[in-house]
Amino acid sequence: GPPSEMKDMLHRSLLPFLREKNGADFVILLAHLGEYKNAVEAWSTPYLVPRLHGIDAVIDGHSHEVTPSLKIKDRDGREVPITQTGTKLTHIGQLTIDTSGKITTELIDSVSGQDEKVAALIREIKGRYEDTLKTRLGRADFELLAGEKGKGWHHRNAETNLCNFVA
């Protein structure tokens, strides 16, 4: 199935391309699989990592878990840190590679103060799009739905009038 195809692509093509042909010292896998809570186990990062070798860390998503550093052994028995920042910017992920090559991950849940250069850049970028963001793109004379009360979201697995409107 697809997880096997994904593994084969990583081992035969991508890892040699990154490490041997381009001299990558580290390979960080950016995934959108998530942990297998409420999902198909074979489509999860904890299922995939033990079947791989050559990945140094995983920055994950999809399941929106707050995972500072889950460690799972890869095919060669090396511990691979996996991290996920949750949802709605409640955390900022930090992956650190020290001078010995050790990789650690952690989550930051608060930041004090702000960098004025970054704040100025954000204001400048927002200013560029201010008029565009005020432009009305469409109008609906009825409620646009992405799901049903008590039944959850449908926009990922069924047709809704909101999805049709956006499309």
Tab-separated table of C-alpha atoms in Angstrom:
chain	number	residue	atom	x	y	z
A	1	GLY	CA	0.000	0.000	0.000
A	2	PRO	CA	0.943	3.672	0.048
A	3	PRO	CA	3.001	3.601	3.302
A	4	SER	CA	5.329	1.059	1.658
A	5	GLU	CA	5.540	3.193	-1.490
A	6	MET	CA	6.407	6.212	0.660
A	7	LYS	CA	9.137	4.262	2.475
A	8	ASP	CA	10.602	2.990	-0.807
A	9	MET	CA	10.660	6.514	-2.265
A	10	LEU	CA	12.510	7.829	0.803
A	11	HIS	CA	15.098	5.036	0.858
A	12	ARG	CA	15.779	4.695	-2.871
A	13	SER	CA	15.526	8.257	-4.072
A	14	LEU	CA	15.269	11.027	-1.549
A	15	LEU	CA	17.753	10.010	1.162
A	16	PRO	CA	20.625	9.231	-1.252
A	17	PHE	CA	19.815	12.447	-3.128
A	18	LEU	CA	19.962	14.526	0.063
A	19	ARG	CA	22.894	12.878	1.803
A	20	GLU	CA	25.186	11.651	-0.971
A	21	LYS	CA	24.525	14.005	-3.878
A	22	ASN	CA	23.877	17.172	-1.870
A	23	GLY	CA	25.957	16.565	1.257
A	24	ALA	CA	23.160	16.916	3.808
A	25	ASP	CA	24.452	16.310	7.313
A	26	PHE	CA	20.936	15.931	8.725
A	27	VAL	CA	17.599	14.923	7.247
A	28	ILE	CA	14.576	16.378	9.007
A	29	LEU	CA	11.307	14.885	7.775
A	30	LEU	CA	8.461	17.388	7.604
A	31	ALA	CA	5.336	15.220	7.792
A	32	HIS	CA	1.601	15.692	7.871
A	33	LEU	CA	0.695	12.253	9.204
A	34	GLY	CA	0.206	12.752	12.933
A	35	GLU	CA	-0.087	10.243	15.701
A	36	TYR	CA	-2.611	7.463	15.292
A	37	LYS	CA	-5.178	8.590	17.792
A	38	ASN	CA	-8.507	8.555	15.923
A	39	ALA	CA	-6.805	7.677	12.626
A	40	VAL	CA	-5.570	4.746	10.587
A	41	GLU	CA	-2.447	3.434	12.313
A	42	ALA	CA	-0.565	2.729	9.055
A	43	TRP	CA	-0.934	6.389	8.055
A	44	SER	CA	0.829	7.723	11.144
A	45	THR	CA	4.328	8.879	11.958
A	46	PRO	CA	4.728	6.384	14.862
A	47	TYR	CA	3.992	3.595	12.375
A	48	LEU	CA	6.291	4.930	9.632
A	49	VAL	CA	9.444	5.822	11.617
A	50	PRO	CA	10.288	2.234	12.747
A	51	ARG	CA	10.223	1.227	9.089
A	52	LEU	CA	12.696	3.924	7.974
A	53	HIS	CA	16.376	4.561	8.353
A	54	GLY	CA	18.336	7.723	7.764
A	55	ILE	CA	15.816	10.237	9.141
A	56	ASP	CA	17.242	12.336	11.974
A	57	ALA	CA	14.044	13.980	13.267
A	58	VAL	CA	10.405	14.508	12.342
A	59	ILE	CA	8.389	17.706	12.528
A	60	ASP	CA	4.840	16.416	12.330
A	61	GLY	CA	1.290	17.696	12.071
A	62	HIS	CA	-2.240	16.701	11.078
A	63	SER	CA	-3.448	15.342	14.416
A	64	HIS	CA	-2.718	18.643	16.236
A	65	GLU	CA	-1.194	16.932	19.263
A	66	VAL	CA	1.046	18.875	21.614
A	67	THR	CA	4.146	16.673	21.427
A	68	PRO	CA	7.334	18.277	22.764
A	69	SER	CA	9.503	15.252	21.929
A	70	LEU	CA	8.249	11.766	21.256
A	71	LYS	CA	11.166	9.395	20.623
A	72	ILE	CA	10.652	6.330	18.447
A	73	LYS	CA	13.371	3.957	17.280
A	74	ASP	CA	13.940	3.724	13.529
A	75	ARG	CA	14.747	0.538	11.613
A	76	ASP	CA	18.374	0.718	12.773
A	77	GLY	CA	17.451	1.194	16.452
A	78	ARG	CA	18.320	4.912	16.533
A	79	GLU	CA	15.955	7.133	18.513
A	80	VAL	CA	14.269	9.673	16.243
A	81	PRO	CA	12.693	12.714	17.939
A	82	ILE	CA	9.202	13.556	16.713
A	83	THR	CA	7.563	16.848	17.570
A	84	GLN	CA	4.210	18.482	16.910
A	85	THR	CA	3.074	21.945	18.011
A	86	GLY	CA	-0.640	21.464	18.573
A	87	THR	CA	-3.032	23.895	16.942
A	88	LYS	CA	-3.857	27.580	16.589
A	89	LEU	CA	-0.317	28.759	17.428
A	90	THR	CA	-0.548	27.718	21.079
A	91	HIS	CA	3.082	26.594	20.842
A	92	ILE	CA	6.171	27.337	18.783
A	93	GLY	CA	8.387	24.385	17.990
A	94	GLN	CA	12.128	24.546	18.478
A	95	LEU	CA	14.453	21.927	17.038
A	96	THR	CA	18.095	22.263	18.097
A	97	ILE	CA	21.116	20.502	16.637
A	98	ASP	CA	24.071	20.908	18.990
A	99	THR	CA	27.727	20.866	17.935
A	100	SER	CA	27.957	17.112	18.571
A	101	GLY	CA	25.009	16.479	16.221
A	102	LYS	CA	22.509	15.661	18.967
A	103	ILE	CA	18.987	16.770	18.040
A	104	THR	CA	16.518	17.917	20.686
A	105	THR	CA	13.030	19.325	20.323
A	106	GLU	CA	10.919	21.404	22.642
A	107	LEU	CA	7.814	23.555	22.569
A	108	ILE	CA	7.625	27.175	23.596
A	109	ASP	CA	4.246	28.239	24.919
A	110	SER	CA	4.897	31.886	25.661
A	111	VAL	CA	7.093	34.668	24.370
A	112	SER	CA	7.750	37.904	26.198
A	113	GLY	CA	8.315	41.094	24.277
A	114	GLN	CA	8.717	41.405	20.554
A	115	ASP	CA	11.525	42.002	18.102
A	116	GLU	CA	10.963	45.467	16.649
A	117	LYS	CA	12.539	44.589	13.278
A	118	VAL	CA	10.185	41.630	12.905
A	119	ALA	CA	7.194	43.710	14.053
A	120	ALA	CA	8.056	46.408	11.498
A	121	LEU	CA	8.342	43.806	8.730
A	122	ILE	CA	4.938	42.360	9.649
A	123	ARG	CA	3.343	45.836	9.604
A	124	GLU	CA	4.909	46.518	6.200
A	125	ILE	CA	3.653	43.231	4.720
A	126	LYS	CA	0.152	43.702	6.185
A	127	GLY	CA	0.093	47.207	4.728
A	128	ARG	CA	0.754	45.851	1.236
A	129	TYR	CA	-2.380	43.713	1.351
A	130	GLU	CA	-4.727	45.915	3.392
A	131	ASP	CA	-6.825	47.076	0.419
A	132	THR	CA	-6.906	43.626	-1.173
A	133	LEU	CA	-8.136	42.054	2.053
A	134	LYS	CA	-11.100	44.478	2.112
A	135	THR	CA	-12.266	43.322	-1.335
A	136	ARG	CA	-15.505	41.322	-1.320
A	137	LEU	CA	-15.024	38.144	-3.317
A	138	GLY	CA	-18.552	36.782	-3.129
A	139	ARG	CA	-21.842	36.820	-1.296
A	140	ALA	CA	-24.178	34.123	-0.034
A	141	ASP	CA	-27.770	34.761	0.972
A	142	PHE	CA	-27.778	31.660	3.174
A	143	GLU	CA	-25.692	30.172	5.962
A	144	LEU	CA	-22.494	28.508	4.735
A	145	LEU	CA	-21.882	25.225	6.524
A	146	ALA	CA	-18.742	23.176	7.056
A	147	GLY	CA	-20.489	20.552	9.169
A	148	GLU	CA	-23.549	19.760	11.221
A	149	LYS	CA	-24.170	20.564	14.873
A	150	GLY	CA	-23.217	17.571	16.956
A	151	LYS	CA	-21.819	15.691	13.948
A	152	GLY	CA	-18.528	17.506	13.445
A	153	TRP	CA	-16.792	18.856	10.389
A	154	HIS	CA	-17.585	17.582	6.891
A	155	HIS	CA	-15.339	19.793	4.783
A	156	ARG	CA	-12.579	17.172	4.708
A	157	ASN	CA	-14.644	14.173	3.679
A	158	ALA	CA	-17.977	15.323	2.241
A	159	GLU	CA	-19.395	18.048	0.063
A	160	THR	CA	-20.645	21.205	1.794
A	161	ASN	CA	-22.080	24.436	0.492
A	162	LEU	CA	-19.121	26.306	2.059
A	163	CYS	CA	-16.630	24.188	0.091
A	164	ASN	CA	-18.636	24.698	-3.098
A	165	PHE	CA	-18.739	28.447	-2.501
A	166	VAL	CA	-14.964	28.653	-1.980
A	167	ALA	CA	-14.231	26.448	-4.997
